[in-house]
Amino acid sequence: MMTSEIRETSPPIAAGIWIAVISSFINGSTFVLQKKGILRSRKRGVSYLKDGVWWSGTLSMIVGQMGNFLAYNAAPAVVVTPLGALGVLFGAVLASYLLQEQLNVLGKLGCVLCCCGSVVLIIHSPESESVTSSLELEERLADPVFVTYSLLVVLLLVVLMVWVAPAHGTSNIMVYVSICSLLGSFTVTSTKGLGLAAQDAFSGGPSSSRALGLFLGLLGTLSVSVLIQFTFINKALEHYSSNMFEAIYYVTFTSTVLTASAILFREWTTVGLVDCLGMLCGLTVVAVGVLLLRISSEASLTWKQTAKGPDKRD
């Protein structure tokens, strides 16, 4: 019985992993292309909204998010989210060509660690999830623990966007990173929930109207979260290098998404102690990798400033 269940769930999970890998490469080009567009428009003295390269990065983000939607509904979020490390790798390579953000030995080692950590996470990832219908999803959304978590996230976002970002956003990268990462708690869980709600919303069954309301609510939450994320991502790219932002953003985004997913979908319940330790080790390796990428980026920026003299940071 257990063997047959695993065989039935393995194909969609495998498809979700492949979609996530492709989406990660597409998403990895997003920040680099948008940063390139911002720099080009700045030199011409026009808005980046009039730059074709920036729009190509925006299109990549849309396509990548569509891929993420499919991946999150075919495989557990704890599998899909860590695969974003591949996007960090591709983004670092692409930035070295388009933005001249060259990788030193530490940067290359960081990329390798990101890939190795992702493989470890996949090996020890759960094989199934416990939420399979819109009714069960509603129960999870109304759980006091998840409600409390959501309210705390909303409160923190309001404080960051209204008071902290205007004062410290351009001097501390963690402000923009924190805003975008916390919004991931809503974007990913909404994306995952949309797939479950859609099954009942468009089935024509007795609970379809209720499921449709849930579907529209999740869609609205996803749309608002994505728009706010999009705004603050571009604010960050106007002031910081794409490599640095993407590396730090990946670690914090993954952490918030895994936390929200663990609370709402309880995807950790099927994982034993050994697998938990394995996934923790994998995430640690990935975190070390992106940290090395950040150090590499900072070292490269310092070297350029030393060689060319004081200059204005992009």
Backbone as numpy.savetxt, mean C-alpha at the origin, in Angstrom:
# Nx Ny Nz CAx CAy CAz Cx Cy Cz
-11.02 -34.27 3.56 -11.86 -33.07 3.56 -10.99 -31.82 3.56
-10.00 -31.78 4.43 -9.11 -30.63 4.50 -8.31 -30.48 3.22
-7.87 -31.65 2.64 -7.10 -31.60 1.41 -7.90 -31.04 0.27
-9.18 -31.46 0.16 -10.03 -30.97 -0.92 -10.29 -29.48 -0.78
-10.44 -28.99 0.46 -10.67 -27.56 0.68 -9.46 -26.75 0.25
-8.28 -27.25 0.56 -7.06 -26.55 0.17 -6.93 -26.52 -1.34
-7.27 -27.65 -1.99 -7.18 -27.69 -3.45 -8.16 -26.72 -4.09
-9.33 -26.56 -3.46 -10.32 -25.65 -4.02 -9.91 -24.19 -3.84
-9.24 -23.86 -2.76 -8.89 -22.46 -2.51 -7.54 -22.08 -3.09
-6.68 -23.06 -3.43 -5.35 -22.74 -3.90 -5.32 -22.00 -5.23
-6.10 -22.42 -6.27 -6.05 -21.71 -7.55 -6.37 -20.22 -7.45
-7.48 -19.80 -6.79 -7.73 -18.36 -6.71 -6.67 -17.63 -5.91
-6.12 -18.26 -4.88 -5.05 -17.62 -4.11 -3.82 -17.44 -4.99
-3.49 -18.46 -5.79 -2.34 -18.35 -6.69 -2.56 -17.24 -7.71
-3.79 -17.16 -8.25 -4.11 -16.09 -9.20 -3.98 -14.72 -8.55
-4.45 -14.62 -7.31 -4.35 -13.37 -6.58 -2.90 -12.95 -6.37
-2.03 -13.93 -6.10 -0.61 -13.63 -5.90 0.01 -13.10 -7.19
-0.31 -13.75 -8.31 0.25 -13.29 -9.59 -0.24 -11.90 -9.95
-1.52 -11.63 -9.72 -2.06 -10.30 -9.98 -1.38 -9.27 -9.09
-1.16 -9.65 -7.81 -0.51 -8.74 -6.87 0.92 -8.42 -7.31
1.62 -9.42 -7.84 3.00 -9.21 -8.29 3.02 -8.22 -9.45
2.13 -8.42 -10.44 2.08 -7.52 -11.59 1.69 -6.12 -11.15
0.70 -6.03 -10.26 0.26 -4.73 -9.77 1.37 -4.02 -9.01
2.20 -4.78 -8.30 3.29 -4.18 -7.54 4.29 -3.50 -8.47
4.60 -4.13 -9.60 5.50 -3.50 -10.56 4.89 -2.25 -11.16
3.59 -2.32 -11.45 2.90 -1.13 -12.00 2.89 -0.01 -10.96
2.54 -0.37 -9.72 2.51 0.64 -8.66 3.90 1.20 -8.37
4.93 0.37 -8.58 6.29 0.83 -8.34 6.71 1.96 -9.26
6.10 2.02 -10.44 6.43 3.09 -11.39 5.65 4.36 -11.11
4.60 4.27 -10.30 3.70 5.40 -10.08 4.42 6.60 -9.49
5.07 6.42 -8.34 5.70 7.54 -7.66 6.83 8.14 -8.49
7.58 7.29 -9.20 8.70 7.77 -10.01 8.19 8.63 -11.16
7.16 8.16 -11.85 6.62 8.92 -12.97 5.98 10.23 -12.51
5.26 10.17 -11.38 4.66 11.40 -10.88 5.72 12.39 -10.43
6.78 11.89 -9.78 7.88 12.77 -9.37 8.56 13.38 -10.59
8.76 12.59 -11.63 9.36 13.09 -12.86 8.49 14.19 -13.46
7.19 13.97 -13.47 6.27 14.97 -14.00 6.29 16.25 -13.18
6.38 16.12 -11.87 6.44 17.30 -10.99 7.70 18.11 -11.27
8.84 17.42 -11.45 10.10 18.11 -11.73 10.07 18.79 -13.10
9.50 18.12 -14.09 9.40 18.70 -15.43 8.52 19.94 -15.44
7.38 19.84 -14.77 6.47 20.99 -14.74 7.06 22.15 -13.95
7.83 21.82 -12.90 8.45 22.87 -12.09 9.47 23.66 -12.92
10.21 22.96 -13.77 11.19 23.64 -14.63 10.50 24.53 -15.65
9.34 24.11 -16.13 8.61 24.92 -17.12 7.74 25.98 -16.47
7.60 25.91 -15.14 6.80 26.91 -14.44 5.31 26.74 -14.62
4.87 25.48 -14.83 3.44 25.21 -14.99 3.01 24.16 -13.98
1.71 23.94 -13.88 1.18 22.94 -12.97 1.49 21.53 -13.48
1.76 20.62 -12.55 2.03 19.24 -12.99 0.81 18.57 -13.59
-0.36 19.18 -13.43 -1.57 18.65 -14.06 -1.52 18.78 -15.57
-0.59 19.59 -16.09 -0.44 19.76 -17.53 0.70 18.93 -18.10
1.29 18.07 -17.27 2.43 17.27 -17.71 2.00 15.84 -18.05
2.42 15.37 -19.22 2.03 14.04 -19.69 2.64 12.92 -18.87
3.90 13.10 -18.40 4.55 12.07 -17.61 3.82 11.89 -16.27
3.41 13.01 -15.68 2.67 12.92 -14.41 1.36 12.15 -14.61
0.70 12.41 -15.71 -0.55 11.69 -15.99 -0.31 10.21 -16.26
0.83 9.88 -16.85 1.14 8.46 -17.06 1.33 7.77 -15.71
1.93 8.49 -14.74 2.06 7.93 -13.39 0.71 7.77 -12.72
-0.18 8.73 -12.95 -1.53 8.64 -12.40 -2.29 7.47 -13.01
-2.13 7.28 -14.32 -2.77 6.14 -14.99 -2.23 4.83 -14.44
-0.92 4.79 -14.18 -0.33 3.58 -13.59 -0.93 3.30 -12.22
-1.18 4.36 -11.45 -1.78 4.18 -10.14 -3.19 3.59 -10.25
-3.96 4.08 -11.22 -5.33 3.58 -11.41 -5.31 2.11 -11.80
-4.45 1.76 -12.77 -4.35 0.37 -13.22 -3.86 -0.52 -12.07
-2.87 -0.02 -11.33 -2.34 -0.79 -10.21 -3.37 -1.03 -9.13
-4.19 -0.01 -8.85 -5.23 -0.17 -7.84 -6.32 -1.12 -8.30
-6.61 -1.13 -9.60 -7.57 -2.11 -10.12 -7.04 -3.52 -9.94
-5.73 -3.67 -10.19 -5.11 -4.98 -9.96 -5.15 -5.37 -8.50
-4.92 -4.39 -7.62 -4.99 -4.67 -6.18 -6.38 -5.11 -5.77
-7.40 -4.48 -6.37 -8.78 -4.85 -6.07 -9.03 -6.33 -6.37
-8.55 -6.77 -7.54 -8.71 -8.17 -7.91 -7.90 -9.08 -7.00
-6.67 -8.65 -6.67 -5.79 -9.47 -5.84 -6.34 -9.62 -4.43
-6.85 -8.53 -3.85 -7.35 -8.58 -2.47 -8.60 -9.44 -2.35
-9.31 -9.63 -3.46 -10.50 -10.45 -3.42 -10.24 -11.89 -3.87
-8.99 -12.17 -4.20 -8.63 -13.54 -4.57 -7.69 -14.18 -3.56
-7.05 -13.37 -2.72 -6.08 -13.89 -1.75 -6.16 -13.06 -0.48
-5.72 -13.62 0.66 -5.73 -12.88 1.92 -4.89 -11.61 1.84
-5.33 -10.56 2.55 -4.62 -9.29 2.53 -3.21 -9.43 3.08
-3.01 -10.37 4.02 -1.67 -10.55 4.59 -0.70 -11.15 3.59
-1.23 -11.66 2.45 -0.36 -12.14 1.38 -0.13 -11.03 0.36
-1.20 -10.33 -0.03 -1.13 -9.34 -1.10 -0.30 -8.12 -0.68
-0.55 -7.61 0.51 0.10 -6.37 0.94 1.62 -6.47 0.98
2.20 -7.51 1.57 3.67 -7.59 1.60 4.33 -7.67 0.24
3.58 -8.12 -0.79 4.15 -8.21 -2.12 4.44 -6.83 -2.72
3.96 -5.78 -2.06 4.30 -4.44 -2.50 5.78 -4.16 -2.44
6.53 -5.00 -1.72 7.99 -4.83 -1.68 8.61 -4.94 -3.07
7.98 -5.71 -3.94 8.48 -5.81 -5.31 8.36 -4.48 -6.02
7.33 -3.71 -5.68 7.18 -2.37 -6.25 8.28 -1.44 -5.79
8.71 -1.61 -4.53 9.83 -0.82 -4.02 11.09 -1.11 -4.83
11.32 -2.39 -5.12 12.48 -2.80 -5.92 12.43 -2.18 -7.31
11.29 -2.32 -7.99 11.17 -1.80 -9.34 11.25 -0.28 -9.36
10.62 0.36 -8.37 10.65 1.81 -8.28 12.06 2.34 -8.10
12.86 1.63 -7.29 14.24 2.06 -7.06 15.07 1.97 -8.33
14.85 0.89 -9.09 15.58 0.72 -10.35 15.16 1.79 -11.36
13.84 2.01 -11.45 13.32 3.00 -12.41 13.77 4.41 -12.05
13.81 4.70 -10.76 14.23 6.04 -10.31 15.70 6.30 -10.66
16.51 5.24 -10.68 17.93 5.41 -11.01 18.11 5.86 -12.46
17.15 5.52 -13.33 17.23 5.91 -14.73 16.51 7.23 -15.01
15.31 7.39 -14.47 14.51 8.57 -14.78 14.84 9.78 -13.90
15.22 9.52 -12.65 15.45 10.62 -11.71 16.92 10.72 -11.28
17.76 9.84 -11.82 19.18 9.81 -11.45 19.38 9.60 -9.95
18.46 8.87 -9.32 18.62 8.50 -7.91 19.33 7.14 -7.87
20.66 7.19 -8.03 21.44 5.96 -8.17 21.49 5.17 -6.87
21.46 3.83 -7.00 21.54 2.94 -5.84 23.00 2.57 -5.57
23.42 2.72 -4.32 24.74 2.24 -3.93 24.61 0.81 -3.43
25.64 0.29 -2.79 25.63 -1.10 -2.32 24.49 -1.33 -1.31
24.29 -0.36 -0.41 23.21 -0.50 0.58 21.85 -0.54 -0.09
21.68 0.28 -1.12 20.41 0.30 -1.83 20.11 -1.02 -2.53
21.13 -1.57 -3.17 20.96 -2.86 -3.85 20.67 -3.97 -2.84
21.37 -3.93 -1.71 21.11 -4.93 -0.67 19.69 -4.79 -0.13
19.22 -3.55 0.01 17.86 -3.32 0.47 16.83 -3.91 -0.47
17.06 -3.77 -1.78 16.15 -4.35 -2.77 16.10 -5.87 -2.66
17.27 -6.49 -2.49 17.33 -7.94 -2.36 16.56 -8.40 -1.11
16.76 -7.69 -0.01 16.07 -8.05 1.24 14.56 -7.91 1.10
14.11 -6.91 0.36 12.67 -6.74 0.13 12.08 -7.95 -0.57
12.76 -8.43 -1.60 12.28 -9.60 -2.34 12.32 -10.86 -1.48
13.41 -11.06 -0.76 13.54 -12.24 0.10 12.47 -12.24 1.20
12.23 -11.08 1.79 11.21 -10.99 2.82 9.84 -11.31 2.30
9.54 -10.89 1.06 8.23 -11.19 0.46 8.04 -12.68 0.26
9.11 -13.37 -0.17 9.03 -14.81 -0.37 8.73 -15.52 0.95
9.41 -15.10 2.02 9.17 -15.70 3.34 7.73 -15.48 3.79
7.21 -14.29 3.54 5.83 -13.99 3.92 4.83 -14.87 3.17
5.09 -15.10 1.90 4.20 -15.95 1.10 4.22 -17.39 1.61
5.42 -17.89 1.91 5.55 -19.27 2.37 4.76 -19.51 3.65
4.75 -18.54 4.55 4.10 -18.71 5.85 2.73 -18.05 5.92
2.16 -17.66 4.79 0.88 -16.96 4.79 -0.28 -17.93 5.01
-1.44 -17.42 5.49 -2.61 -18.27 5.70 -3.21 -18.70 4.38
-3.95 -19.81 4.38 -4.52 -20.37 3.15 -5.99 -20.03 2.96
-6.61 -19.45 3.95 -8.03 -19.13 3.83 -8.38 -17.98 4.76
-9.62 -17.49 4.64 -10.10 -16.43 5.49 -11.43 -16.85 6.10
-11.85 -16.16 7.14 -13.03 -16.60 7.87 -14.30 -15.83 7.51
-14.20 -14.72 6.75 -15.37 -13.94 6.36 -15.73 -14.30 4.92
-16.94 -14.81 4.73 -17.33 -15.29 3.40 -18.63 -14.72 2.88
-19.30 -13.85 3.63 -20.57 -13.28 3.19 -20.71 -11.85 3.69
-21.66 -11.10 3.07 -21.87 -9.71 3.46 -22.45 -9.60 4.86
-23.29 -10.57 5.25 -23.86 -10.54 6.60 -22.77 -10.70 7.66
-21.86 -11.61 7.40 -20.75 -11.81 8.33 -19.84 -10.59 8.34
-19.69 -9.96 7.18 -18.88 -8.76 7.09 -19.49 -7.64 7.92
-20.82 -7.50 7.87 -21.50 -6.49 8.67 -21.26 -6.71 10.16
-21.29 -7.96 10.57 -21.03 -8.27 11.98 -19.61 -7.87 12.37
-18.67 -8.12 11.49 -17.29 -7.76 11.79 -17.11 -6.24 11.83
-17.78 -5.53 10.92 -17.68 -4.08 10.90 -18.27 -3.44 12.15
-19.26 -4.12 12.73 -19.89 -3.60 13.95 -19.21 -4.08 15.22
-18.17 -4.87 15.07 -17.44 -5.35 16.25 -16.85 -4.18 17.02
-17.04 -4.12 18.33 -16.53 -2.99 19.12 -15.03 -2.73 18.95
-14.26 -3.80 18.79 -12.82 -3.64 18.63 -12.50 -2.91 17.34
-13.14 -3.33 16.24 -12.89 -2.68 14.96 -13.44 -1.26 14.94
-14.60 -1.04 15.54 -15.18 0.30 15.60 -14.25 1.25 16.36
-13.73 0.77 17.50 -12.81 1.58 18.29 -11.55 1.90 17.50
-11.01 0.89 16.82 -9.82 1.08 16.00 -10.08 2.12 14.90
-11.24 2.02 14.23 -11.58 2.94 13.15 -11.71 4.37 13.65
-12.35 4.54 14.79 -12.53 5.88 15.36 -11.18 6.50 15.73
-10.29 5.70 16.29 -8.96 6.20 16.63 -8.19 6.63 15.39
-8.32 5.84 14.32 -7.64 6.18 13.07 -8.19 7.47 12.49
-9.51 7.62 12.49 -10.14 8.84 11.97 -9.70 10.06 12.78
-9.70 9.92 14.09 -9.28 11.02 14.95 -7.83 11.43 14.67
-6.97 10.44 14.55 -5.56 10.72 14.27 -5.39 11.37 12.90
-6.17 10.93 11.91 -6.10 11.52 10.58 -6.53 12.98 10.59
-7.58 13.28 11.33 -8.06 14.67 11.42 -6.97 15.56 12.02
-6.35 15.09 13.10 -5.29 15.87 13.75 -4.12 16.09 12.78
-3.72 15.04 12.07 -2.59 15.15 11.16 -2.88 16.07 9.99
-4.07 15.95 9.39 -4.38 16.73 8.20 -4.71 18.18 8.51
-5.38 18.44 9.62 -5.83 19.79 9.93 -4.75 20.62 10.62
-4.01 20.03 11.55 -3.06 20.79 12.35 -1.60 20.48 12.06
-1.26 19.21 11.93 0.15 18.85 11.82 0.70 19.08 10.41
-0.03 18.62 9.38 0.46 18.72 8.00 0.76 20.15 7.56
-0.11 21.13 7.81 0.21 22.50 7.37 1.46 23.06 8.02
1.76 22.65 9.24 2.89 23.21 9.97 4.20 22.44 9.75
4.11 21.12 9.62 5.32 20.30 9.60 5.42 19.36 8.39
4.46 19.37 7.49 4.47 18.44 6.37 5.67 18.58 5.46
6.12 19.81 5.22 7.23 20.02 4.29 8.60 19.83 4.94
8.64 19.66 6.25 9.91 19.49 6.95 10.09 18.10 7.55
9.00 17.33 7.66 9.07 15.99 8.24 8.28 15.02 7.36
8.98 14.13 6.70 8.34 13.22 5.75 7.32 12.29 6.41
7.50 12.02 7.71 6.62 11.09 8.40 5.19 11.61 8.51
4.99 12.92 8.38 3.63 13.47 8.44 2.81 12.98 7.26
3.32 13.18 6.04 2.61 12.72 4.85 2.54 11.20 4.79
3.63 10.54 5.18 3.64 9.07 5.18 2.59 8.52 6.13
2.47 9.11 7.30 1.50 8.64 8.29 0.07 8.80 7.79
-0.22 9.94 7.16 -1.57 10.17 6.64 -1.92 9.13 5.58
-1.03 8.95 4.61 -1.30 8.00 3.52 -1.39 6.56 4.03
-0.56 6.22 5.02 -0.56 4.86 5.55 -1.81 4.56 6.36
-2.22 5.51 7.19 -3.43 5.31 7.99 -4.66 5.18 7.11
-4.68 5.91 6.00 -5.80 5.78 5.07 -5.85 4.38 4.46
-4.69 3.69 4.45 -4.67 2.32 3.96 -5.55 1.39 4.78
-5.79 1.74 6.04 -6.68 0.95 6.88 -8.08 0.89 6.28
-8.47 1.97 5.58 -9.80 2.03 4.98 -9.80 1.57 3.52
-8.74 1.93 2.78 -8.74 1.57 1.36 -8.67 0.06 1.16
-7.79 -0.61 1.89 -7.62 -2.05 1.70 -8.81 -2.84 2.25
-9.26 -2.49 3.46 -10.41 -3.21 4.03 -11.67 -2.96 3.21
-11.82 -1.75 2.67 -12.98 -1.47 1.82 -12.90 -2.26 0.53
-11.70 -2.34 -0.04 -11.51 -3.11 -1.26 -11.83 -4.57 -1.04
-11.33 -5.11 0.07 -11.60 -6.51 0.39 -13.09 -6.72 0.65
-13.72 -5.77 1.37 -15.14 -5.89 1.68 -16.04 -5.75 0.47
-15.63 -4.95 -0.52 -16.45 -4.77 -1.72 -16.68 -6.09 -2.45
-15.65 -6.91 -2.51 -15.79 -8.20 -3.17 -16.80 -9.08 -2.49
-16.82 -9.05 -1.15 -17.78 -9.86 -0.40 -19.20 -9.31 -0.52
-19.32 -7.98 -0.43 -20.65 -7.36 -0.51 -21.26 -7.50 -1.90
-20.42 -7.44 -2.93 -20.92 -7.53 -4.30 -21.56 -8.88 -4.60
-21.08 -9.93 -3.95 -21.64 -11.26 -4.19 -23.12 -11.32 -3.85
-23.51 -10.67 -2.74 -24.91 -10.68 -2.33 -25.70 -9.50 -2.90
-25.02 -8.38 -3.15 -25.71 -7.17 -3.62 -26.32 -7.36 -5.00
-25.67 -8.13 -5.85 -26.13 -8.29 -7.23 -26.61 -9.71 -7.52
-26.89 -10.45 -6.46 -27.37 -11.83 -6.64 -28.89 -11.91 -6.78
-29.60 -10.86 -6.36 -31.06 -10.85 -6.45 -31.72 -11.60 -5.32
-30.98 -11.97 -4.29 -31.53 -12.70 -3.16 -32.28 -11.80 -2.19
-32.81 -12.38 -1.12 -33.59 -11.60 -0.14 -32.78 -10.54 0.59
-31.49 -10.74 0.70 -30.65 -9.78 1.42 -29.88 -8.87 0.47
-30.28 -8.82 -0.81 -29.53 -8.06 -1.80 -29.59 -6.55 -1.55
-30.76 -6.05 -1.11 -30.88 -4.60 -0.86 -29.99 -4.17 0.30
-29.93 -4.98 1.33 -29.07 -4.67 2.47 -27.61 -4.75 2.07
-27.28 -5.74 1.29 -25.92 -5.89 0.82 -25.53 -4.75 -0.12
-26.51 -4.27 -0.91 -26.24 -3.15 -1.81 -25.89 -1.89 -1.03
-26.60 -1.67 0.08 -26.28 -0.53 0.94 -24.87 -0.62 1.49
-24.49 -1.82 1.91 -23.14 -2.04 2.41 -22.12 -1.81 1.31
-22.43 -2.28 0.11 -21.54 -2.12 -1.04 -21.31 -0.64 -1.34
-22.39 0.14 -1.37 -22.27 1.57 -1.67 -21.50 2.31 -0.57
-21.73 1.90 0.68 -21.00 2.51 1.79 -19.51 2.26 1.70
-19.14 1.02 1.39 -17.73 0.68 1.24 -17.12 1.39 0.03
-17.90 1.49 -1.05 -17.42 2.17 -2.25 -17.16 3.65 -1.97
-18.08 4.28 -1.22 -17.88 5.68 -0.86 -16.66 5.88 0.02
-16.49 4.99 1.00 -15.31 5.06 1.88 -14.03 4.89 1.09
-14.04 3.94 0.15 -12.85 3.70 -0.68 -12.53 4.93 -1.54
-13.56 5.52 -2.14 -13.35 6.67 -3.03 -12.76 7.86 -2.28
-13.34 8.17 -1.12 -12.84 9.31 -0.33 -11.42 9.05 0.14
-11.14 7.83 0.60 -9.81 7.50 1.10 -8.77 7.59 -0.01
-9.11 7.10 -1.19 -8.16 7.12 -2.31 -7.87 8.56 -2.74
-8.90 9.40 -2.79 -8.71 10.79 -3.20 -7.80 11.54 -2.21
-8.01 11.31 -0.92 -7.17 11.97 0.08 -5.74 11.44 0.00
-5.61 10.12 -0.17 -4.28 9.53 -0.33 -3.56 10.13 -1.52
-4.27 10.23 -2.63 -3.71 10.75 -3.87 -3.19 12.17 -3.66
-3.96 12.98 -2.95 -3.58 14.37 -2.70 -2.29 14.46 -1.88
-2.22 13.70 -0.80 -1.06 13.80 0.08 0.17 13.08 -0.48
-0.03 12.08 -1.33 1.11 11.46 -2.00 1.81 12.47 -2.89
1.03 13.25 -3.64 1.63 14.26 -4.51 2.26 15.39 -3.72
1.68 15.73 -2.57 2.31 16.72 -1.70 3.68 16.24 -1.24
3.75 14.95 -0.89 5.02 14.39 -0.44 6.05 14.37 -1.57
5.62 14.00 -2.78 6.55 13.93 -3.90 7.06 15.30 -4.32
6.33 16.35 -3.98 6.79 17.70 -4.30 7.99 18.10 -3.44
8.16 17.45 -2.28 9.20 17.88 -1.34 10.25 16.80 -1.04
9.96 15.54 -1.34 10.88 14.46 -0.98 11.15 13.56 -2.18
12.26 12.84 -2.14 12.60 11.93 -3.22 11.64 10.75 -3.26
11.42 10.23 -4.44 10.46 9.14 -4.61 10.93 7.87 -3.90
12.25 7.59 -3.95 12.79 6.41 -3.29 12.56 6.43 -1.79
12.86 7.57 -1.18 12.71 7.70 0.26 11.25 7.56 0.67
10.37 8.27 -0.06 8.96 8.22 0.30 8.38 6.82 0.12
8.68 6.19 -1.01 8.12 4.86 -1.28 8.60 3.83 -0.27
9.87 3.90 0.12 10.43 2.93 1.07 9.75 3.04 2.43
9.68 4.26 2.97 9.07 4.44 4.29 7.57 4.19 4.23
6.96 4.64 3.16 5.52 4.46 2.99 5.14 2.99 2.95
5.97 2.19 2.29 5.67 0.77 2.19 5.62 0.10 3.56
6.62 0.39 4.40 6.67 -0.25 5.72 5.48 0.16 6.57
5.19 1.47 6.63 4.09 1.94 7.47 2.74 1.52 6.91
2.61 1.55 5.59 1.36 1.12 4.95 1.09 -0.35 5.23
2.12 -1.17 5.08 1.96 -2.61 5.34 1.56 -2.87 6.77
2.16 -2.16 7.70 1.86 -2.35 9.12 0.41 -2.01 9.44
-0.07 -0.87 8.93 -1.45 -0.47 9.21 -2.46 -1.38 8.54
-2.15 -1.81 7.32 -3.08 -2.68 6.60 -3.17 -4.05 7.27
-2.03 -4.61 7.67 -2.05 -5.90 8.34 -2.80 -5.83 9.67
-2.66 -4.70 10.36 -3.38 -4.53 11.62 -4.88 -4.48 11.39
-5.31 -3.65 10.43 -6.74 -3.53 10.14 -7.31 -4.85 9.63
-6.56 -5.53 8.77 -7.03 -6.80 8.22 -7.14 -7.87 9.29
-6.16 -7.88 10.20 -6.18 -8.87 11.27 -7.38 -8.65 12.19
-7.76 -7.39 12.42 -8.89 -7.09 13.29 -10.22 -7.40 12.60
-10.34 -6.97 11.34 -11.63 -7.14 10.64 -11.85 -8.54 10.11
-10.89 -9.07 9.37 -11.08 -10.37 8.72 -10.50 -11.54 9.51
-9.75 -11.23 10.56 -9.17 -12.27 11.41 -8.41 -13.31 10.59
-7.59 -12.81 9.68 -6.84 -13.71 8.80 -5.68 -14.39 9.50
-5.42 -14.00 10.75 -4.34 -14.64 11.50 -4.82 -15.89 12.24
-6.13 -16.11 12.27 -6.64 -17.22 13.08 -6.25 -18.58 12.53
-5.93 -18.67 11.25 -5.57 -19.95 10.64 -4.07 -20.18 10.62
-3.31 -19.28 11.23 -1.85 -19.38 11.20 -1.33 -19.87 12.54
-0.48 -20.88 12.51 0.11 -21.41 13.73 1.27 -20.56 14.22
1.83 -20.98 15.34 2.92 -20.22 15.95 4.13 -20.14 15.03
4.49 -21.25 14.40 5.66 -21.27 13.53 5.47 -20.32 12.35
4.26 -20.35 11.76 3.99 -19.46 10.63 3.97 -18.00 11.07
3.45 -17.73 12.25 3.46 -16.36 12.77 4.89 -15.84 12.91
5.75 -16.69 13.46 7.14 -16.30 13.61 7.81 -16.12 12.24
7.46 -17.00 11.31 8.01 -16.90 9.96 7.59 -15.61 9.27
6.30 -15.24 9.41 5.83 -14.01 8.79 6.42 -12.79 9.47
6.62 -12.87 10.78 7.25 -11.76 11.50 8.69 -11.57 11.03
9.38 -12.68 10.84 10.76 -12.60 10.34 10.78 -12.02 8.92
9.81 -12.46 8.10 9.74 -11.93 6.74 9.50 -10.44 6.71
8.56 -9.98 7.53 8.27 -8.56 7.59 9.46 -7.77 8.13
10.19 -8.37 9.07 11.38 -7.72 9.61 12.45 -7.56 8.54
12.63 -8.61 7.73 13.61 -8.55 6.64 13.23 -7.46 5.65
11.92 -7.39 5.33 11.46 -6.35 4.41 11.69 -4.96 4.99
11.40 -4.81 6.29 11.58 -3.51 6.95 13.05 -3.09 6.91
13.95 -4.04 7.16 15.38 -3.74 7.10 15.76 -3.34 5.68
15.19 -4.03 4.71 15.49 -3.71 3.31 15.10 -2.30 2.92
13.88 -1.90 3.28 13.45 -0.55 2.91 14.20 0.51 3.73
14.63 0.15 4.93 15.45 1.07 5.72 16.79 1.31 5.04
17.38 0.25 4.50 18.64 0.40 3.77 18.45 1.25 2.52
17.28 1.10 1.89 16.98 1.93 0.73 16.92 3.41 1.11
16.33 3.67 2.26 16.24 5.06 2.72 17.63 5.62 3.02
18.46 4.81 3.70 19.82 5.25 4.01 20.60 5.50 2.72
20.39 4.61 1.74 21.05 4.77 0.45 20.64 6.07 -0.22
19.34 6.37 -0.16 18.84 7.59 -0.77 19.40 8.83 -0.10
19.45 8.80 1.23 19.99 9.93 1.98 21.48 10.12 1.69
22.22 9.02 1.60 23.66 9.10 1.32 23.90 9.66 -0.07
23.06 9.25 -1.02 23.20 9.76 -2.39 22.92 11.25 -2.45
21.88 11.70 -1.72 21.55 13.12 -1.69 22.67 13.93 -1.05
23.25 13.42 0.03 24.36 14.11 0.70 25.57 14.21 -0.21
25.85 13.15 -0.94 26.99 13.15 -1.86 26.81 14.18 -2.97
25.58 14.29 -3.51 25.31 15.26 -4.56 25.47 16.68 -4.05
24.97 16.93 -2.83 25.09 18.26 -2.26 26.55 18.63 -1.98
27.34 17.64 -1.60 28.76 17.88 -1.34 29.52 18.15 -2.64
29.15 17.41 -3.69 29.85 17.54 -4.97 29.47 18.82 -5.71
28.19 19.21 -5.63 27.71 20.35 -6.41 27.49 21.60 -5.58
27.63 21.47 -4.26 27.38 22.62 -3.40 25.94 22.63 -2.95
25.56 23.52 -2.02 24.19 23.60 -1.52 23.21 23.82 -2.65
22.15 23.05 -2.60 21.12 23.17 -3.65 19.77 22.96 -3.04
18.80 23.31 -3.76 17.42 23.18 -3.28 16.95 21.76 -3.42
16.36 21.20 -2.37 15.90 19.81 -2.40 14.66 19.69 -3.23
14.60 18.60 -4.05 13.41 18.35 -4.86 12.29 17.86 -4.02
